[in-house]
PDB file of C-alpha atoms in Angstrom:
ATOM      1  CA  MET A  31      12.119   0.572 -22.037  1.00 88.00           C
ATOM      2  CA  ASN A  32      11.832   1.076 -17.955  1.00 89.00           C
ATOM      3  CA  PRO A  33      14.742   0.103 -15.749  1.00 88.00           C
ATOM      4  CA  LEU A  34      11.984  -1.151 -13.151  1.00 87.00           C
ATOM      5  CA  SER A  35      11.764  -4.473 -15.038  1.00 87.00           C
ATOM      6  CA  ALA A  36      12.449  -7.694 -13.467  1.00 85.00           C
ATOM      7  CA  GLY A  37      13.528  -9.474 -16.576  1.00 84.00           C
ATOM      8  CA  LEU A  38      16.766  -7.032 -16.829  1.00 86.00           C
ATOM      9  CA  MET A  39      17.800  -8.778 -13.503  1.00 83.00           C
ATOM     10  CA  LEU A  40      17.552 -12.091 -15.249  1.00 83.00           C
ATOM     11  CA  CYS A  41      19.779 -11.471 -18.192  1.00 83.00           C
ATOM     12  CA  ASP A  42      23.554 -11.937 -18.490  1.00 85.00           C
ATOM     13  CA  ARG A  43      23.307  -8.187 -19.583  1.00 87.00           C
ATOM     14  CA  GLY A  44      20.491  -5.945 -19.532  1.00 89.00           C
ATOM     15  CA  TYR A  45      19.728  -2.619 -21.623  1.00 93.00           C
ATOM     16  CA  VAL A  46      17.039  -0.027 -21.279  1.00 93.00           C
ATOM     17  CA  VAL A  47      15.963   0.864 -24.901  1.00 93.00           C
ATOM     18  CA  LYS A  48      13.753   3.378 -26.360  1.00 93.00           C
ATOM     19  CA  SER A  49      10.217   2.696 -27.485  1.00 93.00           C
ATOM     20  CA  SER A  50       9.886   0.798 -30.560  1.00 93.00           C
ATOM     21  CA  SER A  51       8.056   3.937 -31.908  1.00 92.00           C
ATOM     22  CA  ASP A  52      10.972   5.849 -31.568  1.00 95.00           C
ATOM     23  CA  PRO A  53      13.063   6.724 -34.710  1.00 94.00           C
ATOM     24  CA  GLY A  54      16.128   6.125 -32.717  1.00 95.00           C
ATOM     25  CA  PHE A  55      15.074   2.596 -31.926  1.00 96.00           C
ATOM     26  CA  PHE A  56      16.270   0.825 -34.982  1.00 97.00           C
ATOM     27  CA  ARG A  57      19.924   2.223 -34.652  1.00 97.00           C
ATOM     28  CA  GLN A  58      19.939   1.452 -30.960  1.00 96.00           C
ATOM     29  CA  ILE A  59      18.674  -2.022 -31.413  1.00 97.00           C
ATOM     30  CA  ALA A  60      21.147  -2.667 -34.220  1.00 98.00           C
ATOM     31  CA  GLU A  61      24.146  -1.380 -32.065  1.00 97.00           C
ATOM     32  CA  ILE A  62      23.266  -4.081 -29.234  1.00 96.00           C
ATOM     33  CA  LEU A  63      22.822  -6.820 -31.847  1.00 97.00           C
ATOM     34  CA  ARG A  64      26.176  -6.176 -33.432  1.00 97.00           C
ATOM     35  CA  LYS A  65      27.995  -5.461 -30.004  1.00 96.00           C
ATOM     36  CA  GLU A  66      26.919  -8.655 -28.398  1.00 95.00           C
ATOM     37  CA  LYS A  67      27.273 -10.802 -31.641  1.00 96.00           C
ATOM     38  CA  VAL A  68      23.505 -12.010 -31.182  1.00 96.00           C
ATOM     39  CA  GLN A  69      22.858 -14.691 -33.591  1.00 97.00           C
ATOM     40  CA  ILE A  70      18.861 -14.676 -33.102  1.00 97.00           C
ATOM     41  CA  LEU A  71      16.382 -12.266 -31.978  1.00 96.00           C
ATOM     42  CA  PHE A  72      12.816 -13.453 -30.677  1.00 94.00           C
ATOM     43  CA  VAL A  73      10.281 -10.972 -30.463  1.00 90.00           C
ATOM     44  CA  GLY A  74       7.771 -11.427 -27.380  1.00 84.00           C
ATOM     45  CA  SER A  75       5.706  -8.236 -27.151  1.00 83.00           C
ATOM     46  CA  ASP A  76       3.018  -6.900 -29.477  1.00 81.00           C
ATOM     47  CA  GLU A  77       4.378  -3.261 -29.506  1.00 81.00           C
ATOM     48  CA  GLU A  78       7.188  -4.513 -30.990  1.00 91.00           C
ATOM     49  CA  ILE A  79       5.938  -7.039 -33.693  1.00 91.00           C
ATOM     50  CA  ASP A  80       4.939  -4.257 -35.726  1.00 91.00           C
ATOM     51  CA  PHE A  81       8.449  -2.576 -36.093  1.00 94.00           C
ATOM     52  CA  PHE A  82      10.346  -5.579 -36.386  1.00 96.00           C
ATOM     53  CA  SER A  83       8.023  -7.275 -38.803  1.00 94.00           C
ATOM     54  CA  LYS A  84       8.384  -4.161 -41.037  1.00 94.00           C
ATOM     55  CA  ASN A  85      12.080  -3.834 -40.406  1.00 96.00           C
ATOM     56  CA  ARG A  86      13.090  -7.928 -40.578  1.00 95.00           C
ATOM     57  CA  LEU A  87      15.313  -8.048 -43.411  1.00 95.00           C
ATOM     58  CA  ARG A  88      16.800  -4.252 -43.119  1.00 96.00           C
ATOM     59  CA  LEU A  89      17.820  -5.231 -39.381  1.00 97.00           C
ATOM     60  CA  GLN A  90      19.128  -8.912 -40.327  1.00 97.00           C
ATOM     61  CA  SER A  91      21.315  -7.101 -43.367  1.00 97.00           C
ATOM     62  CA  ALA A  92      22.729  -4.450 -41.173  1.00 97.00           C
ATOM     63  CA  THR A  93      23.755  -6.705 -37.882  1.00 97.00           C
ATOM     64  CA  GLY A  94      23.956 -10.431 -39.477  1.00 97.00           C
ATOM     65  CA  THR A  95      21.207 -11.411 -36.788  1.00 98.00           C
ATOM     66  CA  PHE A  96      18.332 -13.744 -37.802  1.00 97.00           C
ATOM     67  CA  ILE A  97      15.126 -12.008 -36.747  1.00 97.00           C
ATOM     68  CA  LEU A  98      12.520 -14.438 -35.837  1.00 97.00           C
ATOM     69  CA  VAL A  99       9.409 -12.631 -36.564  1.00 95.00           C
ATOM     70  CA  SER A 100       6.561 -13.439 -39.066  1.00 94.00           C
ATOM     71  CA  GLY A 101       6.108 -11.005 -42.321  1.00 91.00           C
ATOM     72  CA  GLU A 102       4.166  -7.734 -41.959  1.00 90.00           C
ATOM     73  CA  SER A 103       0.647  -9.195 -43.425  1.00 87.00           C
ATOM     74  CA  ILE A 104       0.675 -12.124 -41.100  1.00 91.00           C
ATOM     75  CA  SER A 105       2.050 -10.187 -38.191  1.00 89.00           C
ATOM     76  CA  ARG A 106      -0.930  -7.620 -38.372  1.00 86.00           C
ATOM     77  CA  PHE A 107      -3.544 -10.574 -38.104  1.00 84.00           C
ATOM     78  CA  GLY A 108      -2.258 -10.942 -34.613  1.00 86.00           C
ATOM     79  CA  TYR A 109      -1.759  -7.830 -33.272  1.00 85.00           C
ATOM     80  CA  ASP A 110      -4.574  -5.637 -34.815  1.00 90.00           C
ATOM     81  CA  LYS A 111      -8.036  -7.157 -33.874  1.00 92.00           C
ATOM     82  CA  TRP A 112      -9.967  -5.557 -36.888  1.00 94.00           C
ATOM     83  CA  HIS A 113      -7.473  -7.451 -39.193  1.00 92.00           C
ATOM     84  CA  THR A 114      -7.854 -10.384 -37.183  1.00 93.00           C
ATOM     85  CA  TYR A 115     -11.663 -10.491 -37.643  1.00 94.00           C
ATOM     86  CA  HIS A 116     -11.340  -9.695 -41.544  1.00 93.00           C
ATOM     87  CA  PHE A 117      -8.690 -12.792 -41.643  1.00 94.00           C
ATOM     88  CA  CYS A 118     -11.013 -14.966 -40.099  1.00 94.00           C
ATOM     89  CA  LYS A 119     -14.108 -14.108 -42.173  1.00 94.00           C
ATOM     90  CA  GLU A 120     -11.848 -14.322 -45.588  1.00 94.00           C
ATOM     91  CA  HIS A 121     -10.694 -17.731 -44.362  1.00 95.00           C
ATOM     92  CA  GLY A 122     -13.770 -19.390 -43.037  1.00 94.00           C
ATOM     93  CA  ILE A 123     -12.592 -19.219 -39.554  1.00 94.00           C
ATOM     94  CA  PRO A 124     -15.282 -18.566 -36.851  1.00 93.00           C
ATOM     95  CA  TYR A 125     -15.002 -15.475 -35.067  1.00 93.00           C
ATOM     96  CA  PRO A 126     -16.717 -13.312 -32.624  1.00 95.00           C
ATOM     97  CA  ARG A 127     -18.970 -10.553 -34.538  1.00 95.00           C
ATOM     98  CA  THR A 128     -16.480  -7.169 -34.447  1.00 96.00           C
ATOM     99  CA  PHE A 129     -17.526  -3.669 -35.406  1.00 97.00           C
ATOM    100  CA  LEU A 130     -15.661  -0.340 -35.306  1.00 96.00           C
ATOM    101  CA  PRO A 131     -17.356   2.638 -33.432  1.00 96.00           C
ATOM    102  CA  SER A 132     -18.356   4.100 -36.851  1.00 95.00           C
ATOM    103  CA  GLN A 133     -20.652   1.164 -37.983  1.00 96.00           C
ATOM    104  CA  LYS A 134     -23.383   2.415 -35.720  1.00 94.00           C
ATOM    105  CA  LYS A 135     -26.169   1.048 -38.241  1.00 95.00           C
ATOM    106  CA  GLU A 136     -24.470  -2.720 -37.873  1.00 95.00           C
ATOM    107  CA  LEU A 137     -24.175  -2.393 -34.167  1.00 96.00           C
ATOM    108  CA  LYS A 138     -27.669  -1.322 -33.671  1.00 95.00           C
ATOM    109  CA  SER A 139     -28.855  -4.159 -35.651  1.00 96.00           C
ATOM    110  CA  PHE A 140     -26.645  -7.009 -33.842  1.00 95.00           C
ATOM    111  CA  ILE A 141     -27.834  -5.274 -30.358  1.00 96.00           C
ATOM    112  CA  SER A 142     -31.541  -5.582 -31.365  1.00 95.00           C
ATOM    113  CA  SER A 143     -31.031  -9.111 -32.167  1.00 94.00           C
ATOM    114  CA  ASN A 144     -28.754 -10.057 -29.565  1.00 93.00           C
ATOM    115  CA  GLY A 145     -28.634  -7.798 -26.432  1.00 93.00           C
ATOM    116  CA  TYR A 146     -25.601  -6.172 -24.794  1.00 94.00           C
ATOM    117  CA  ARG A 147     -23.480  -9.192 -25.053  1.00 92.00           C
ATOM    118  CA  LEU A 148     -20.601  -6.899 -25.816  1.00 95.00           C
ATOM    119  CA  LEU A 149     -16.995  -6.087 -25.015  1.00 95.00           C
ATOM    120  CA  VAL A 150     -15.183  -3.074 -25.819  1.00 96.00           C
ATOM    121  CA  LYS A 151     -11.316  -3.562 -26.106  1.00 94.00           C
ATOM    122  CA  PRO A 152      -8.499  -1.734 -27.545  1.00 93.00           C
ATOM    123  CA  ARG A 153      -8.066  -2.521 -31.570  1.00 91.00           C
ATOM    124  CA  VAL A 154      -4.400  -3.029 -30.625  1.00 85.00           C
ATOM    125  CA  GLY A 155      -3.764  -4.473 -27.182  1.00 70.00           C
ATOM    126  CA  TYR A 156      -2.711  -7.201 -25.081  1.00 64.00           C
ATOM    127  CA  GLY A 157      -3.209  -8.931 -21.724  1.00 59.00           C
ATOM    128  CA  SER A 158      -6.728  -8.178 -21.364  1.00 64.00           C
ATOM    129  CA  ARG A 159      -5.893  -4.393 -20.901  1.00 75.00           C
ATOM    130  CA  ASP A 160      -8.797  -2.189 -21.069  1.00 82.00           C
ATOM    131  CA  ILE A 161     -11.196  -4.426 -21.806  1.00 89.00           C
ATOM    132  CA  TYR A 162     -14.762  -3.978 -20.546  1.00 93.00           C
ATOM    133  CA  ARG A 163     -17.721  -5.998 -20.520  1.00 92.00           C
ATOM    134  CA  VAL A 164     -21.025  -3.922 -21.490  1.00 94.00           C
ATOM    135  CA  SER A 165     -24.380  -4.379 -20.177  1.00 92.00           C
ATOM    136  CA  ASN A 166     -26.188  -1.406 -21.497  1.00 95.00           C
ATOM    137  CA  GLN A 167     -26.149   1.736 -23.898  1.00 95.00           C
ATOM    138  CA  GLN A 168     -24.839   3.996 -21.058  1.00 95.00           C
ATOM    139  CA  GLU A 169     -21.613   1.646 -20.395  1.00 95.00           C
ATOM    140  CA  LEU A 170     -20.980   1.298 -24.147  1.00 96.00           C
ATOM    141  CA  SER A 171     -20.640   5.165 -24.601  1.00 95.00           C
ATOM    142  CA  VAL A 172     -18.570   5.523 -21.645  1.00 95.00           C
ATOM    143  CA  PHE A 173     -16.249   2.566 -22.633  1.00 95.00           C
ATOM    144  CA  LEU A 174     -15.766   4.052 -26.175  1.00 96.00           C
ATOM    145  CA  LYS A 175     -14.706   7.021 -24.730  1.00 94.00           C
ATOM    146  CA  ARG A 176     -12.418   5.652 -22.348  1.00 94.00           C
ATOM    147  CA  VAL A 177     -10.672   3.005 -24.502  1.00 95.00           C
ATOM    148  CA  LYS A 178      -7.974   4.412 -27.459  1.00 91.00           C
ATOM    149  CA  ASN A 179      -8.522   3.414 -30.673  1.00 92.00           C
ATOM    150  CA  PRO A 180     -11.313   0.803 -29.598  1.00 95.00           C
ATOM    151  CA  ILE A 181     -13.685  -1.930 -31.386  1.00 95.00           C
ATOM    152  CA  ILE A 182     -16.823  -3.521 -30.159  1.00 97.00           C
ATOM    153  CA  GLN A 183     -16.953  -7.385 -29.830  1.00 96.00           C
ATOM    154  CA  GLU A 184     -19.339  -9.946 -29.490  1.00 95.00           C
ATOM    155  CA  TYR A 185     -19.083 -11.548 -26.015  1.00 94.00           C
ATOM    156  CA  ILE A 186     -18.891 -15.381 -26.487  1.00 93.00           C
ATOM    157  CA  GLY A 187     -19.421 -18.292 -24.216  1.00 89.00           C
ATOM    158  CA  ASP A 188     -18.274 -18.072 -20.730  1.00 84.00           C
ATOM    159  CA  ASP A 189     -14.666 -18.146 -18.466  1.00 82.00           C
ATOM    160  CA  SER A 190     -14.815 -21.984 -17.838  1.00 84.00           C
ATOM    161  CA  GLU A 191     -14.554 -22.760 -21.343  1.00 89.00           C
ATOM    162  CA  GLU A 192     -11.500 -20.848 -22.202  1.00 92.00           C
ATOM    163  CA  TYR A 193      -8.494 -22.350 -24.026  1.00 95.00           C
ATOM    164  CA  THR A 194      -5.061 -21.575 -25.362  1.00 94.00           C
ATOM    165  CA  ALA A 195      -3.352 -23.503 -27.839  1.00 96.00           C
ATOM    166  CA  SER A 196       0.265 -22.887 -29.250  1.00 97.00           C
ATOM    167  CA  SER A 197       1.974 -24.432 -32.628  1.00 98.00           C
ATOM    168  CA  PHE A 198       5.443 -24.047 -34.065  1.00 98.00           C
ATOM    169  CA  MET A 199       5.391 -24.254 -37.683  1.00 97.00           C
ATOM    170  CA  THR A 200       9.122 -24.293 -39.878  1.00 97.00           C
ATOM    171  CA  GLU A 201       9.957 -22.430 -42.789  1.00 94.00           C
ATOM    172  CA  LYS A 202       8.387 -24.978 -45.179  1.00 95.00           C
ATOM    173  CA  GLY A 203       5.159 -24.968 -43.341  1.00 95.00           C
ATOM    174  CA  ARG A 204       5.450 -28.122 -41.279  1.00 97.00           C
ATOM    175  CA  ILE A 205       3.836 -27.925 -37.843  1.00 98.00           C
ATOM    176  CA  VAL A 206       6.109 -29.663 -35.290  1.00 98.00           C
ATOM    177  CA  GLY A 207       3.861 -29.563 -32.440  1.00 97.00           C
ATOM    178  CA  THR A 208       0.996 -28.246 -30.674  1.00 97.00           C
ATOM    179  CA  ILE A 209      -0.088 -27.891 -27.117  1.00 97.00           C
ATOM    180  CA  LEU A 210      -3.371 -27.337 -25.532  1.00 97.00           C
ATOM    181  CA  PHE A 211      -4.320 -25.809 -22.590  1.00 96.00           C
ATOM    182  CA  ARG A 212      -7.532 -25.137 -20.287  1.00 95.00           C
ATOM    183  CA  ARG A 213      -6.549 -21.570 -18.803  1.00 91.00           C
ATOM    184  CA  TYR A 214      -7.899 -19.750 -15.815  1.00 87.00           C
ATOM    185  CA  LEU A 215      -7.182 -15.927 -15.820  1.00 78.00           C
ATOM    186  CA  SER A 216      -6.051 -13.508 -13.155  1.00 75.00           C
ATOM    187  CA  ALA A 217      -5.892  -9.697 -14.496  1.00 66.00           C
ATOM    188  CA  GLY A 218      -5.664 -10.978 -17.991  1.00 65.00           C
ATOM    189  CA  ALA A 219      -3.037 -13.620 -17.860  1.00 73.00           C
ATOM    190  CA  THR A 220      -2.992 -17.024 -17.573  1.00 78.00           C
ATOM    191  CA  TYR A 221      -2.525 -18.194 -13.741  1.00 84.00           C
ATOM    192  CA  LYS A 222      -3.779 -21.969 -14.065  1.00 92.00           C
ATOM    193  CA  ALA A 223      -3.035 -23.995 -17.070  1.00 92.00           C
ATOM    194  CA  GLU A 224      -4.366 -27.416 -17.569  1.00 95.00           C
ATOM    195  CA  VAL A 225      -2.955 -29.558 -20.527  1.00 96.00           C
ATOM    196  CA  ILE A 226      -5.996 -31.076 -22.534  1.00 95.00           C
ATOM    197  CA  LYS A 227      -5.528 -33.918 -24.832  1.00 95.00           C
ATOM    198  CA  ASP A 228      -8.169 -33.696 -27.393  1.00 94.00           C
ATOM    199  CA  ARG A 229      -7.573 -34.482 -31.317  1.00 94.00           C
ATOM    200  CA  GLY A 230     -10.551 -32.807 -32.551  1.00 94.00           C
ATOM    201  CA  ILE A 231      -9.370 -29.291 -31.029  1.00 94.00           C
ATOM    202  CA  GLN A 232      -5.771 -30.045 -31.937  1.00 96.00           C
ATOM    203  CA  SER A 233      -6.560 -30.574 -35.535  1.00 96.00           C
ATOM    204  CA  ALA A 234      -9.268 -27.599 -35.611  1.00 95.00           C
ATOM    205  CA  VAL A 235      -6.022 -25.246 -34.088  1.00 96.00           C
ATOM    206  CA  GLU A 236      -3.679 -26.626 -36.652  1.00 97.00           C
ATOM    207  CA  GLY A 237      -5.863 -26.081 -39.694  1.00 96.00           C
ATOM    208  CA  ILE A 238      -6.139 -22.434 -38.291  1.00 96.00           C
ATOM    209  CA  VAL A 239      -2.217 -22.177 -38.096  1.00 97.00           C
ATOM    210  CA  ARG A 240      -1.753 -23.552 -41.560  1.00 97.00           C
ATOM    211  CA  LYS A 241      -3.859 -20.672 -42.850  1.00 96.00           C
ATOM    212  CA  ILE A 242      -1.995 -18.129 -41.018  1.00 95.00           C
ATOM    213  CA  ALA A 243       1.223 -19.423 -42.074  1.00 96.00           C
ATOM    214  CA  PRO A 244       3.428 -17.847 -39.543  1.00 96.00           C
ATOM    215  CA  LEU A 245       7.278 -18.190 -39.117  1.00 96.00           C
ATOM    216  CA  GLY A 246       7.611 -20.307 -35.753  1.00 97.00           C
ATOM    217  CA  PRO A 247       5.534 -19.616 -32.826  1.00 96.00           C
ATOM    218  CA  CYS A 248       1.797 -18.896 -33.005  1.00 96.00           C
ATOM    219  CA  ASN A 249      -0.525 -18.735 -30.177  1.00 95.00           C
ATOM    220  CA  VAL A 250      -4.561 -19.081 -30.562  1.00 96.00           C
ATOM    221  CA  GLN A 251      -7.044 -18.260 -27.844  1.00 94.00           C
ATOM    222  CA  PHE A 252     -10.364 -19.609 -27.914  1.00 95.00           C
ATOM    223  CA  ARG A 253     -13.240 -20.173 -26.323  1.00 94.00           C
ATOM    224  CA  LYS A 254     -15.484 -23.691 -26.721  1.00 92.00           C
ATOM    225  CA  ILE A 255     -19.451 -23.597 -27.075  1.00 90.00           C
ATOM    226  CA  GLY A 256     -20.388 -27.473 -27.419  1.00 85.00           C
ATOM    227  CA  ARG A 257     -18.082 -28.422 -29.486  1.00 82.00           C
ATOM    228  CA  ARG A 258     -17.639 -25.292 -31.689  1.00 88.00           C
ATOM    229  CA  LEU A 259     -14.145 -23.828 -31.230  1.00 92.00           C
ATOM    230  CA  ILE A 260     -14.241 -19.944 -31.626  1.00 95.00           C
ATOM    231  CA  PRO A 261     -10.858 -17.998 -31.695  1.00 94.00           C
ATOM    232  CA  PHE A 262     -10.834 -14.418 -30.540  1.00 92.00           C
ATOM    233  CA  GLU A 263      -7.110 -13.902 -30.678  1.00 91.00           C
ATOM    234  CA  PHE A 264      -4.272 -14.948 -32.371  1.00 93.00           C
ATOM    235  CA  ASN A 265      -0.395 -14.086 -30.965  1.00 92.00           C
ATOM    236  CA  ILE A 266       1.939 -14.844 -33.744  1.00 93.00           C
ATOM    237  CA  ARG A 267       5.085 -14.591 -31.543  1.00 93.00           C
ATOM    238  CA  PHE A 268       6.160 -16.614 -28.485  1.00 93.00           C
ATOM    239  CA  SER A 269       3.229 -15.641 -25.834  1.00 89.00           C
ATOM    240  CA  GLY A 270       2.791 -15.696 -22.038  1.00 86.00           C
ATOM    241  CA  THR A 271       2.720 -19.477 -21.716  1.00 90.00           C
ATOM    242  CA  THR A 272       6.192 -20.255 -23.312  1.00 93.00           C
ATOM    243  CA  PRO A 273       7.828 -21.111 -19.851  1.00 92.00           C
ATOM    244  CA  ILE A 274       5.288 -23.308 -18.817  1.00 93.00           C
ATOM    245  CA  ARG A 275       5.409 -25.032 -22.113  1.00 95.00           C
ATOM    246  CA  SER A 276       8.831 -25.791 -22.134  1.00 95.00           C
ATOM    247  CA  ILE A 277       8.902 -27.467 -18.900  1.00 95.00           C
ATOM    248  CA  LEU A 278       6.173 -29.778 -20.163  1.00 96.00           C
ATOM    249  CA  GLY A 279       7.861 -30.839 -23.226  1.00 96.00           C
ATOM    250  CA  PHE A 280       6.850 -28.125 -25.913  1.00 97.00           C
ATOM    251  CA  ASN A 281      10.005 -25.902 -26.107  1.00 97.00           C
ATOM    252  CA  ASP A 282       9.786 -23.792 -29.085  1.00 96.00           C
ATOM    253  CA  VAL A 283      12.605 -21.284 -27.917  1.00 96.00           C
ATOM    254  CA  ASP A 284      14.802 -24.524 -28.422  1.00 97.00           C
ATOM    255  CA  TRP A 285      13.215 -25.561 -31.366  1.00 98.00           C
ATOM    256  CA  ALA A 286      13.576 -21.911 -32.946  1.00 97.00           C
ATOM    257  CA  ILE A 287      17.267 -22.317 -32.274  1.00 97.00           C
ATOM    258  CA  ARG A 288      17.810 -25.615 -33.660  1.00 97.00           C
ATOM    259  CA  HIS A 289      15.790 -25.020 -36.833  1.00 97.00           C
ATOM    260  CA  PHE A 290      16.421 -21.422 -37.909  1.00 96.00           C
ATOM    261  CA  LEU A 291      20.177 -21.227 -36.656  1.00 95.00           C
ATOM    262  CA  LEU A 292      21.439 -24.559 -36.414  1.00 96.00           C
ATOM    263  CA  ARG A 293      19.145 -26.193 -39.173  1.00 96.00           C
ATOM    264  CA  GLN A 294      18.796 -29.420 -37.140  1.00 97.00           C
ATOM    265  CA  PRO A 295      15.677 -31.724 -37.874  1.00 96.00           C
ATOM    266  CA  LEU A 296      12.775 -31.728 -35.141  1.00 97.00           C
ATOM    267  CA  SER A 297      10.871 -34.271 -34.175  1.00 95.00           C
ATOM    268  CA  ARG A 298       7.041 -34.110 -32.771  1.00 94.00           C
ATOM    269  CA  PRO A 299       7.236 -33.826 -29.010  1.00 95.00           C
ATOM    270  CA  LYS A 300       5.789 -35.670 -26.315  1.00 95.00           C
ATOM    271  CA  ILE A 301       3.727 -33.574 -24.217  1.00 95.00           C
ATOM    272  CA  ALA A 302       3.114 -34.049 -20.386  1.00 95.00           C
ATOM    273  CA  GLN A 303      -0.236 -34.026 -18.596  1.00 94.00           C
ATOM    274  CA  ALA A 304      -0.045 -31.653 -16.137  1.00 95.00           C
ATOM    275  CA  VAL A 305      -1.414 -28.547 -14.526  1.00 95.00           C
ATOM    276  CA  ALA A 306       0.672 -25.578 -14.059  1.00 93.00           C
ATOM    277  CA  PHE A 307       0.189 -23.241 -11.360  1.00 92.00           C
ATOM    278  CA  ARG A 308       1.664 -19.397 -11.289  1.00 88.00           C
ATOM    279  CA  TYR A 309       2.246 -17.386  -8.129  1.00 84.00           C
ATOM    280  CA  TRP A 310       4.283 -14.492  -6.990  1.00 81.00           C
ATOM    281  CA  ASN A 311       7.896 -14.480  -6.571  1.00 80.00           C
ATOM    282  CA  GLU A 312      10.274 -11.608  -5.753  1.00 83.00           C
ATOM    283  CA  ILE A 313      13.911 -10.691  -7.219  1.00 80.00           C
ATOM    284  CA  ILE A 314      16.109  -8.639  -5.058  1.00 81.00           C
ATOM    285  CA  ALA A 315      18.705  -6.503  -7.120  1.00 78.00           C
ATOM    286  CA  SER A 316      21.702  -4.623  -5.600  1.00 78.00           C
ATOM    287  CA  ARG A 317      21.576  -0.698  -5.716  1.00 79.00           C
ATOM    288  CA  GLU A 318      24.229  -0.988  -8.182  1.00 80.00           C
ATOM    289  CA  SER A 319      22.580  -2.798 -10.623  1.00 77.00           C
ATOM    290  CA  PHE A 320      19.817  -0.885 -10.616  1.00 77.00           C
ATOM    291  CA  SER A 321      21.789   2.403 -10.354  1.00 82.00           C
ATOM    292  CA  ASN A 322      23.713   1.173 -13.715  1.00 81.00           C
ATOM    293  CA  LEU A 323      20.273   0.528 -15.629  1.00 83.00           C
ATOM    294  CA  LYS A 324      18.698   4.225 -14.703  1.00 83.00           C
ATOM    295  CA  GLN A 325      22.201   5.843 -15.495  1.00 85.00           C
ATOM    296  CA  LYS A 326      24.085   3.815 -18.081  1.00 82.00           C
ATOM    297  CA  LYS A 327      21.029   2.319 -19.482  1.00 84.00           C
ATOM    298  CA  LYS A 328      22.729  -0.993 -19.194  1.00 85.00           C
ATOM    299  CA  HIS A 329      24.191  -3.472 -16.423  1.00 77.00           C
ATOM    300  CA  ARG A 330      25.982  -6.692 -16.635  1.00 79.00           C
ATOM    301  CA  LEU A 331      24.510  -9.525 -14.272  1.00 68.00           C
ATOM    302  CA  ARG A 332      26.558 -10.511 -11.284  1.00 66.00           C
ATOM    303  CA  PRO A 333      25.064 -13.539  -9.732  1.00 56.00           C
ATOM    304  CA  SER A 334      25.467 -12.381  -6.150  1.00 51.00           C
ATOM    305  CA  ARG A 335      24.109  -8.975  -6.965  1.00 60.00           C
ATOM    306  CA  VAL A 336      20.575 -10.370  -7.594  1.00 60.00           C
ATOM    307  CA  ARG A 337      18.487 -12.800  -5.429  1.00 64.00           C
ATOM    308  CA  ILE A 338      15.217 -14.602  -6.631  1.00 60.00           C
ATOM    309  CA  LEU A 339      12.741 -15.490  -3.826  1.00 57.00           C
ATOM    310  CA  ASP A 340      10.034 -17.686  -4.127  1.00 59.00           C
ATOM    311  CA  VAL A 341       7.127 -16.721  -2.150  1.00 51.00           C
ATOM    312  CA  LEU A 342       3.876 -18.512  -2.214  1.00 47.00           C
TER     313      LEU A 342
END
């Protein structure tokens, strides 16, 4: 959507497109898919999940491109946290108590028993944006006004026991593999990730993923309280640790191409024991490349026009 996006400089061709909520988005995406003869399209952002899950079959029919996204009802479990809460309740999955602002009586009862161990967050959001820890009634009132379409959620555990796990499921419901990370956050994103080997946690995560029944990738974020695993968010898509996972042996992008496109069998991966660190790097683009993105809304990458500088 924005020409000031680093990812556009890392592709063979880059396009600036409309918002997925824009009526012209379908036509624009369909034109790009046909022009570039795209065989498979991956979705990696919550904002676009809703559009692609609703229009998957229509877009596939119009372009011949395989759209890798779970169905509309499944996808909603991930990007809408109120639906996540009800999905967990219906399937016996532990989950933080969650309230809508209109549930004043239920919320008051919870606070009288548990105090202000609460978070205010967007019902549809990502990357820990607009998430606020609440410690009193005044803060609760302020944050409910500040956050668009908010929910109130029980604050569970602590930062030292936060994990992210990813699984990959085939069309026939087989889980190819699962990778577990203890994660350390900065600005809502994982900036350190330590591979964890724990069969009990892996079994619990895979049990949750089987109940979700995604098409391809699925990410579960959770905290541990003792041996109890409490998920608080599902990303039913390729998530932020995708590149880290691929280096460590869990290459779900490669599996998606092999399984959905090439129809090749997949074997269970061997996950490397490692710790991943993230740091800033810089991408320097020529004025010509950036001007094309601003004016023509597209550009073709020429390697000499873009430089990547790794900076610790």
